[in-house]
């Protein structure tokens, strides 16, 4: 009995040491990292020369989000001409800090370049998917999570999609964007991101139903972002709302947190932090700016540092909540790309098999092709695929193509020719007209 008590005492002391004040981290990022989470900030390329700003950034945060620099108007100011200068500055700042980089945002009804605002129908659909493909390919392998689609649901009680030029290209525009993003950067987590979804309400339930539908049909989605631009209160069901999404099998992330300064600011910040810490699939928190003077909410002083860079009471409440611990964020398995048509039977030794999943709309489609190696693996592959009459290929990613109509052949590029036995890689292409229905041929070499 005495021994059992002594042993229990030791175990208790050891477990306290893990989360107790003795091991309390003194910065937001380090503290979040103790439970496998990140604590990030939205940052602006134009402020990276401000020593106070970068001093806080380098000291406190282990994730960054570009506030504006990776949006459509910034990255493709005229159609087909891509500019990554400022996005790359954010990327390189994040890399220099060893931080996670959240990409924000591939498609959104706001901050579209004027040329895209003037498009509609399949011209807009093609342009939007090409944008997703090009930007996600440019940042391939560097982005922790992409906000693939931002703010596509309406406010109010309908729980429906918001009207927008993108929505008018067909209800499947969101899933088409997610498939194109997965094909372009298979390593990035793909998120849907929205505001006013911070409690259980009609809008968040609309998003919930979409995510549930995507998961059931194999549309590649890995995470949901809750912006959490909060006023002077927090929904009482904030945590249970996060949990219901987590229970669908997606990571949840607080993506744009800021809270109006009032009597409750520190309390609300702490409540948000505790909620994330209590949900094992909550991957991390991002605040939407560093100092109050950096915020888009002019005059509301909604951030963790004052205009001079001093820590506010809200900072301390967040740090304490992070240091109090919570279940560890499980390492989410690498994303998998689902196929809507089952792969063909196992290929023979040394050879390969290919299968196509299609996302079609009136006048066009995006195809994702999975190439699976046989029991000997392959070192190089060629896929041939007949396109229906009237169909023409307009762009290809993660492969090179020969021909654009009739039977088109696709060859691996330098980084995806080698496939281990039983493994697979994927490439994609976009086309006009009807998508292919034939089974593709696959040859090794
Ligand atoms: O850079 C130009 C500057 O050259 C010009 O002189 C000035 C004149 O208006 O505009 C500057 O661009 C502004 C840009 O922020 C950079 O400061 C844009 O006008 C302004 O519209 C833009 O606002 C951004 C806003 O998104 C656009 O809708 C905010 O910085 C940014 O914080 C905000 O972030 C959004 C998230 O992306 C999505 N969720 C909501 C969140 C808050 O609105």
Coordinates of C-alpha atoms and ligand atoms in Angstrom, one line a residue:
X1 CA 0.0 0.0 0.0
X2 CA 2.8 2.3 1.0
X3 CA 4.6 1.5 -2.2
X4 CA 1.6 2.1 -4.4
X5 CA 1.1 5.5 -2.8
X6 CA 4.7 6.4 -3.4
X7 CA 4.5 5.3 -7.0
X8 CA 1.4 7.3 -7.6
X9 CA 3.0 10.3 -6.1
X10 CA 5.9 10.0 -8.5
X11 CA 3.7 9.7 -11.5
X12 CA 1.6 12.6 -10.4
X13 CA 4.7 14.8 -9.9
X14 CA 6.0 13.8 -13.3
X15 CA 2.8 14.6 -15.1
X16 CA 2.5 18.0 -13.5
X17 CA 6.0 18.8 -14.6
X18 CA 5.0 18.4 -18.2
X19 CA 2.3 21.1 -18.1
X20 CA 3.0 23.0 -14.9
X21 CA 4.6 26.4 -14.5
X22 CA 8.1 24.9 -14.1
X23 CA 8.1 24.2 -17.8
X24 CA 6.0 27.1 -18.9
X25 CA 7.2 28.6 -22.1
X26 CA 7.7 32.3 -22.3
X27 CA 6.6 33.0 -25.9
X28 CA 3.3 32.2 -27.7
X29 CA 4.9 30.0 -30.4
X30 CA 7.0 28.0 -28.0
X31 CA 4.1 27.4 -25.6
X32 CA 1.8 26.3 -28.4
X33 CA 4.5 24.0 -29.7
X34 CA 4.5 22.1 -26.4
X35 CA 1.2 20.5 -27.4
X36 CA 2.1 20.2 -31.1
X37 CA 0.2 23.4 -32.1
X38 CA 1.3 26.6 -33.7
X39 CA 0.6 30.2 -32.8
X40 CA 0.8 32.5 -35.8
X41 CA 0.3 36.0 -37.0
X42 CA -0.9 37.6 -40.3
X43 CA 1.9 39.7 -41.5
X44 CA 2.5 42.3 -44.2
X45 CA 5.5 42.4 -46.5
X46 CA 5.6 46.2 -46.3
X47 CA 6.2 46.1 -42.5
X48 CA 9.1 43.7 -42.6
X49 CA 11.5 46.6 -42.4
X50 CA 10.1 47.8 -39.1
X51 CA 12.5 46.5 -36.4
X52 CA 9.9 46.6 -33.6
X53 CA 7.5 44.6 -35.8
X54 CA 10.0 41.9 -36.9
X55 CA 11.4 41.8 -33.3
X56 CA 8.0 40.7 -32.0
X57 CA 7.4 38.4 -35.0
X58 CA 10.7 36.6 -34.7
X59 CA 10.4 36.2 -30.9
X60 CA 6.8 35.2 -30.4
X61 CA 5.3 33.4 -33.4
X62 CA 5.9 30.0 -35.2
X63 CA 3.4 30.5 -38.0
X64 CA 2.7 33.3 -40.5
X65 CA -0.1 34.1 -42.9
X66 CA 0.3 36.8 -45.6
X67 CA -2.4 39.4 -44.9
X68 CA -2.8 40.3 -48.6
X69 CA 0.3 39.1 -50.6
X70 CA -1.0 35.8 -51.8
X71 CA -4.4 36.9 -52.8
X72 CA -5.6 36.7 -56.4
X73 CA -5.2 40.5 -57.1
X74 CA -1.7 40.4 -55.7
X75 CA -0.5 37.2 -57.5
X76 CA -2.2 37.5 -60.9
X77 CA -2.7 41.2 -61.6
X78 CA -3.3 40.6 -65.3
X79 CA -4.5 37.3 -66.7
X80 CA -1.7 34.7 -66.9
X81 CA 1.0 37.1 -65.6
X82 CA 1.9 35.9 -62.1
X83 CA 3.8 38.1 -59.6
X84 CA 5.1 36.5 -56.5
X85 CA 7.6 39.1 -55.2
X86 CA 5.6 40.0 -52.0
X87 CA 4.2 36.6 -51.4
X88 CA 7.8 35.2 -51.6
X89 CA 8.9 37.8 -49.1
X90 CA 6.4 36.5 -46.6
X91 CA 7.4 32.9 -47.5
X92 CA 11.1 33.6 -46.9
X93 CA 10.4 35.4 -43.7
X94 CA 8.4 32.4 -42.5
X95 CA 11.2 30.0 -43.7
X96 CA 13.8 32.1 -41.9
X97 CA 11.8 31.7 -38.6
X98 CA 11.3 27.9 -39.1
X99 CA 7.6 28.8 -39.1
X100 CA 4.6 27.1 -40.6
X101 CA 3.2 29.1 -43.5
X102 CA -0.5 29.4 -44.1
X103 CA -1.4 30.3 -47.7
X104 CA -4.2 32.8 -47.9
X105 CA -6.3 32.7 -50.1
X106 CA -6.6 31.0 -53.5
X107 CA -10.2 31.9 -54.3
X108 CA -12.4 34.6 -52.8
X109 CA -15.1 36.8 -54.1
X110 CA -13.2 39.8 -52.8
X111 CA -9.7 41.1 -53.9
X112 CA -10.1 39.6 -57.3
X113 CA -8.1 41.4 -60.0
X114 CA -10.4 43.6 -62.2
X115 CA -9.9 41.3 -65.2
X116 CA -11.4 38.3 -63.3
X117 CA -14.2 40.5 -62.0
X118 CA -15.1 41.0 -65.7
X119 CA -15.3 37.3 -66.5
X120 CA -18.2 34.8 -66.0
X121 CA -19.2 31.3 -66.9
X122 CA -16.6 28.8 -68.2
X123 CA -14.1 31.6 -68.9
X124 CA -14.1 32.5 -65.2
X125 CA -14.1 28.8 -64.1
X126 CA -11.1 28.1 -66.2
X127 CA -9.3 31.2 -65.1
X128 CA -10.0 30.5 -61.4
X129 CA -8.8 26.9 -61.7
X130 CA -5.7 27.9 -63.6
X131 CA -5.0 30.5 -60.8
X132 CA -5.3 27.8 -58.1
X133 CA -3.1 25.5 -60.1
X134 CA -0.4 28.0 -60.8
X135 CA -0.2 29.6 -57.4
X136 CA -0.3 26.3 -55.5
X137 CA 2.4 24.9 -57.9
X138 CA 4.6 27.9 -57.3
X139 CA 4.4 27.4 -53.5
X140 CA 4.4 23.6 -53.8
X141 CA 6.0 21.9 -50.8
X142 CA 6.3 25.1 -48.8
X143 CA 2.8 25.7 -47.5
X144 CA 1.5 24.1 -44.3
X145 CA -2.2 24.8 -45.1
X146 CA -3.9 26.7 -47.9
X147 CA -7.2 28.6 -47.6
X148 CA -8.3 27.2 -50.9
X149 CA -11.7 29.0 -50.7
X150 CA -12.5 31.9 -48.5
X151 CA -15.9 33.2 -47.3
X152 CA -18.2 31.4 -49.8
X153 CA -21.2 31.2 -47.5
X154 CA -23.9 33.9 -47.0
X155 CA -24.5 35.7 -43.7
X156 CA -27.9 35.4 -42.1
X157 CA -30.2 32.4 -41.6
X158 CA -30.1 30.7 -45.0
X159 CA -27.1 28.5 -44.5
X160 CA -26.7 28.8 -48.3
X161 CA -23.8 29.8 -50.5
X162 CA -23.1 33.5 -51.0
X163 CA -23.9 34.8 -54.5
X164 CA -20.8 35.7 -56.4
X165 CA -19.3 35.5 -59.8
X166 CA -17.6 32.3 -58.8
X167 CA -20.8 30.7 -57.4
X168 CA -22.5 31.5 -60.7
X169 CA -20.1 29.3 -62.5
X170 CA -21.8 26.3 -60.8
X171 CA -22.2 25.0 -57.3
X172 CA -19.2 22.6 -57.8
X173 CA -16.7 25.5 -58.0
X174 CA -15.5 24.8 -54.5
X175 CA -14.8 21.1 -54.9
X176 CA -13.2 21.8 -58.3
X177 CA -10.8 24.3 -56.6
X178 CA -10.0 21.8 -53.9
X179 CA -9.2 19.1 -56.4
X180 CA -7.0 21.4 -58.5
X181 CA -5.2 22.5 -55.3
X182 CA -4.5 18.9 -54.2
X183 CA -3.2 18.0 -57.6
X184 CA -0.8 21.0 -57.6
X185 CA 0.5 20.6 -54.0
X186 CA -0.3 17.2 -52.5
X187 CA 1.6 18.0 -49.3
X188 CA -0.4 21.1 -48.3
X189 CA -3.5 20.8 -46.0
X190 CA -6.5 22.2 -47.8
X191 CA -8.8 24.4 -45.8
X192 CA -12.1 26.1 -46.2
X193 CA -12.1 29.5 -44.3
X194 CA -14.9 31.7 -43.2
X195 CA -16.2 34.3 -40.6
X196 CA -19.3 34.4 -38.4
X197 CA -19.0 30.6 -38.2
X198 CA -17.6 30.8 -34.7
X199 CA -20.6 29.2 -32.9
X200 CA -23.3 26.8 -34.0
X201 CA -25.5 28.9 -36.3
X202 CA -27.1 28.7 -39.8
X203 CA -24.0 29.8 -41.6
X204 CA -21.6 27.4 -39.7
X205 CA -24.1 24.6 -40.2
X206 CA -24.1 25.3 -43.9
X207 CA -20.3 25.0 -43.9
X208 CA -20.6 21.8 -41.7
X209 CA -22.9 20.2 -44.2
X210 CA -20.6 21.0 -47.1
X211 CA -17.6 19.5 -45.3
X212 CA -19.5 16.4 -44.4
X213 CA -20.6 16.0 -48.0
X214 CA -17.0 16.5 -49.2
X215 CA -15.7 13.9 -46.8
X216 CA -18.4 11.4 -47.8
X217 CA -17.7 11.9 -51.5
X218 CA -13.9 12.0 -51.3
X219 CA -13.4 15.6 -52.2
X220 CA -10.0 16.5 -50.7
X221 CA -10.5 18.8 -47.7
X222 CA -8.3 18.6 -44.6
X223 CA -9.1 21.6 -42.5
X224 CA -11.6 24.3 -41.7
X225 CA -10.6 27.8 -40.7
X226 CA -12.6 29.8 -38.2
X227 CA -11.6 33.5 -38.6
X228 CA -12.9 34.6 -35.2
X229 CA -13.1 38.3 -35.7
X230 CA -14.9 38.8 -32.4
X231 CA -16.6 41.8 -30.7
X232 CA -17.2 42.0 -27.0
X233 CA -18.5 38.5 -26.6
X234 CA -17.8 34.9 -27.7
X235 CA -20.5 32.3 -28.6
X236 CA -21.1 30.0 -25.7
X237 CA -20.8 27.0 -28.0
X238 CA -17.5 28.1 -29.5
X239 CA -15.7 25.0 -28.4
X240 CA -18.5 22.5 -29.2
X241 CA -18.7 24.1 -32.7
X242 CA -15.0 23.4 -33.2
X243 CA -15.5 19.9 -31.9
X244 CA -18.3 19.0 -34.3
X245 CA -16.2 19.9 -37.2
X246 CA -13.2 18.0 -35.8
X247 CA -15.5 15.0 -35.4
X248 CA -15.9 15.0 -39.2
X249 CA -12.2 14.2 -39.4
X250 CA -10.8 17.6 -40.4
X251 CA -8.3 19.7 -38.6
X252 CA -9.7 22.9 -37.2
X253 CA -7.7 26.2 -37.1
X254 CA -8.4 29.6 -35.7
X255 CA -7.2 31.7 -38.6
X256 CA -7.8 35.4 -38.2
X257 CA -8.3 36.0 -34.5
X258 CA -8.9 39.6 -33.2
X259 CA -11.1 40.8 -30.4
X260 CA -12.5 44.3 -29.9
X261 CA -10.8 46.0 -26.9
X262 CA -13.3 46.3 -24.1
X263 CA -13.6 45.0 -20.6
X264 CA -13.7 41.4 -21.8
X265 CA -10.8 41.4 -24.3
X266 CA -8.4 39.3 -22.2
X267 CA -11.1 37.0 -21.1
X268 CA -12.3 36.3 -24.7
X269 CA -8.8 35.7 -25.9
X270 CA -8.3 33.2 -23.1
X271 CA -11.6 31.5 -23.9
X272 CA -10.7 31.1 -27.6
X273 CA -7.3 29.7 -26.7
X274 CA -8.7 27.3 -24.1
X275 CA -11.2 26.0 -26.7
X276 CA -8.5 25.3 -29.2
X277 CA -6.4 23.6 -26.5
X278 CA -9.4 21.4 -25.5
X279 CA -10.0 20.1 -29.1
X280 CA -7.2 17.7 -30.0
X281 CA -7.7 18.3 -33.7
X282 CA -7.3 22.1 -33.3
X283 CA -3.9 22.7 -35.0
X284 CA -3.3 26.2 -34.0
X285 CA -4.3 29.9 -33.7
X286 CA -3.4 32.8 -35.9
X287 CA -4.0 36.4 -34.8
X288 CA -4.8 38.9 -37.6
X289 CA -1.8 41.3 -37.1
X290 CA 0.8 41.9 -34.5
X291 CA 0.3 45.4 -32.9
X292 CA -3.0 47.3 -32.6
X293 CA -1.6 49.8 -35.1
X294 CA -1.2 47.0 -37.6
X295 CA -4.9 45.9 -37.5
X296 CA -7.5 46.3 -40.2
X297 CA -9.9 47.2 -37.4
X298 CA -8.8 50.8 -37.0
X299 CA -9.6 52.2 -33.6
X300 CA -10.7 48.9 -32.0
X301 CA -7.2 47.9 -30.6
X302 CA -8.0 44.2 -31.1
X303 CA -4.6 42.6 -31.0
X304 CA -2.1 41.3 -28.3
X305 CA 0.5 44.1 -28.5
X306 CA -0.1 47.8 -28.3
X307 CA 1.0 50.3 -30.9
X308 CA 4.4 50.6 -29.1
X309 CA 4.9 46.8 -29.2
X310 CA 4.2 46.3 -25.5
X311 CA 2.4 43.1 -24.4
X312 CA -1.2 43.7 -23.4
X313 CA -3.3 41.9 -20.7
X314 CA -4.7 39.8 -23.5
X315 CA -1.2 38.6 -24.4
X316 CA -0.7 37.3 -20.8
X317 CA -4.1 35.5 -20.8
X318 CA -3.3 33.8 -24.1
X319 CA 0.1 32.7 -22.9
X320 CA -1.3 31.3 -19.6
X321 CA -4.0 29.4 -21.5
X322 CA -1.4 27.9 -23.8
X323 CA 0.9 27.0 -20.9
X324 CA -2.0 25.3 -19.1
X325 CA -1.9 22.6 -21.8
X326 CA -4.5 20.4 -23.3
X327 CA -4.6 17.2 -25.4
X328 CA -1.9 17.1 -27.9
X329 CA -2.7 17.9 -31.5
X330 CA -2.3 14.5 -33.2
X331 CA 0.0 14.5 -36.2
X332 CA -2.4 14.4 -38.9
X333 CA -1.6 11.9 -41.6
X334 CA -0.5 13.2 -44.9
X335 CA -3.4 14.2 -47.1
X336 CA -4.6 11.5 -49.4
X337 CA -6.2 12.3 -52.8
X338 CA -9.4 10.3 -53.2
X339 CA -10.4 9.0 -56.6
X340 CA -14.0 9.0 -57.6
X341 CA -13.6 6.1 -60.0
X342 CA -11.9 3.1 -58.4
X343 CA -8.4 2.4 -59.6
X344 CA -8.0 -0.4 -62.2
X345 CA -6.9 -3.8 -60.9
X346 CA -3.4 -4.1 -59.5
X347 CA -0.9 -3.6 -62.3
X348 CA 1.5 -6.4 -63.1
X349 CA 5.0 -6.3 -61.9
X350 CA 7.1 -3.6 -63.4
X351 CA 4.2 -1.9 -65.0
X352 CA 1.7 0.8 -63.9
X353 CA -2.0 1.5 -64.0
X354 CA -3.8 4.8 -64.3
X355 CA -7.2 6.0 -63.3
X356 CA -9.0 9.3 -63.8
X357 CA -11.3 11.3 -61.5
X358 CA -13.2 14.2 -63.1
X359 CA -14.7 17.4 -62.1
X360 CA -16.8 18.7 -64.9
X361 CA -19.0 21.7 -65.5
X362 CA -20.8 22.9 -68.6
X363 CA -18.0 23.5 -71.1
X364 CA -15.0 22.3 -69.2
X365 CA -13.4 20.0 -66.7
X366 CA -10.4 19.3 -64.4
X367 CA -9.1 15.7 -64.5
X368 CA -6.9 14.2 -61.8
X369 CA -5.0 11.1 -62.9
X370 CA -3.5 8.7 -60.5
X371 CA -0.6 6.6 -61.7
X372 CA 0.0 3.5 -59.5
X373 CA 3.1 1.4 -59.8
X374 CA 3.1 -2.4 -59.9
X375 CA 5.0 -4.6 -57.6
X376 CA 8.4 -3.7 -59.0
X377 CA 7.9 0.1 -58.9
X378 CA 8.6 2.3 -62.0
X379 CA 11.3 4.7 -63.0
X380 CA 9.4 6.9 -65.4
X381 CA 5.9 6.5 -66.8
X382 CA 3.7 7.5 -69.8
X383 CA 0.0 7.7 -69.7
X384 CA -2.1 7.8 -72.9
X385 CA -5.7 8.9 -72.8
X386 CA -8.2 9.5 -75.6
X387 CA -10.2 12.7 -75.3
X388 CA -13.7 12.9 -76.6
X389 CA -14.3 14.7 -79.9
X390 CA -14.6 18.4 -79.3
X391 CA -12.5 18.3 -76.1
X392 CA -9.2 20.1 -76.0
X393 CA -6.6 20.2 -73.2
X394 CA -5.7 23.7 -72.0
X395 CA -3.2 23.1 -69.2
X396 CA -1.4 20.3 -67.5
X397 CA 0.4 20.1 -64.1
X398 CA 2.9 17.6 -62.7
X399 CA 3.3 16.0 -66.2
X400 CA 4.2 17.1 -69.7
X401 CA 1.7 16.4 -72.5
X402 CA 2.1 15.6 -76.2
X403 CA -0.9 16.8 -78.2
X404 CA -4.0 18.5 -76.9
X405 CA -6.8 16.7 -78.8
X406 CA -7.6 13.1 -79.7
X407 CA -5.3 10.7 -77.9
X408 CA -3.0 12.7 -75.6
X409 CA 0.1 11.3 -74.0
X410 CA 1.4 12.5 -70.6
X411 CA 4.9 11.8 -69.4
X412 CA 6.3 12.2 -65.9
X413 CA 8.3 15.3 -64.9
X414 CA 11.6 15.1 -63.0
X415 CA 10.2 14.9 -59.5
X416 CA 7.5 12.2 -60.0
X417 CA 8.9 9.6 -62.4
X418 CA 10.1 7.2 -59.6
X419 CA 7.2 5.5 -57.9
X420 CA 7.9 2.8 -55.3
X421 CA 6.2 -0.6 -55.6
X422 CA 2.5 -0.2 -54.9
X423 CA 2.9 3.6 -54.5
X424 CA 1.3 6.3 -56.6
X425 CA 1.6 9.8 -57.9
X426 CA -0.9 12.2 -59.4
X427 CA -1.0 14.7 -62.1
X428 CA -3.8 16.8 -63.5
X429 CA -5.0 18.7 -66.5
X430 CA -7.7 21.0 -67.5
X431 CA -9.7 21.0 -70.7
X432 CA -12.6 22.4 -72.6
X433 CA -15.6 20.4 -73.7
X434 CA -16.5 17.0 -72.2
X435 CA -14.0 15.2 -70.0
X436 CA -12.5 11.8 -70.9
X437 CA -14.4 8.7 -70.1
X438 CA -12.0 6.1 -71.4
X439 CA -9.6 4.1 -69.2
X440 CA -6.1 5.5 -69.6
X441 CA -3.2 3.3 -70.7
X442 CA -0.1 3.3 -68.6
X443 CA 3.4 2.2 -69.6
X444 CA 6.6 2.2 -67.5
X445 CA 9.6 4.2 -68.7
Ligands
LIG1 O1 -1.6 48.7 -50.7 C1 -2.6 49.7 -51.1 C2 -2.0 51.0 -51.1 O2 -1.0 51.1 -52.1 C3 -3.1 52.1 -51.4 O3 -2.6 53.3 -51.3 C4 -4.2 51.9 -50.4 C5 -5.4 52.8 -50.7 O4 -6.6 52.3 -50.3 O5 -4.7 50.6 -50.4 C6 -3.7 49.6 -50.1 O6 -4.3 48.3 -50.2 C7 -5.2 48.0 -49.1 C8 -4.7 46.7 -48.5 O7 -5.6 46.2 -47.5 C9 -3.3 46.8 -47.9 O8 -3.3 47.7 -46.8 C10 -6.6 47.7 -49.7 O9 -7.1 48.9 -50.1 C11 -7.5 47.1 -48.6 O10 -8.7 46.8 -49.2 C12 -6.8 45.9 -48.0 O11 -7.6 45.4 -47.0 C13 -7.4 44.1 -46.6 C14 -8.8 43.4 -46.7 O12 -8.6 42.1 -46.3 C15 -9.4 43.4 -48.1 O13 -10.6 42.9 -48.1 C16 -6.9 44.0 -45.2 O14 -5.6 44.6 -45.2 C17 -6.9 42.6 -44.7 O15 -6.6 42.6 -43.3 C18 -8.2 42.0 -44.9 O16 -8.2 40.6 -44.5 C19 -9.4 39.9 -44.6 C20 -9.0 38.5 -44.9 O17 -8.2 38.4 -46.1 C21 -10.2 37.6 -45.0 N1 -11.1 37.7 -43.9 C22 -11.4 39.0 -43.4 C23 -10.2 39.9 -43.3 C24 -10.5 41.3 -42.7 O18 -11.3 42.0 -43.7

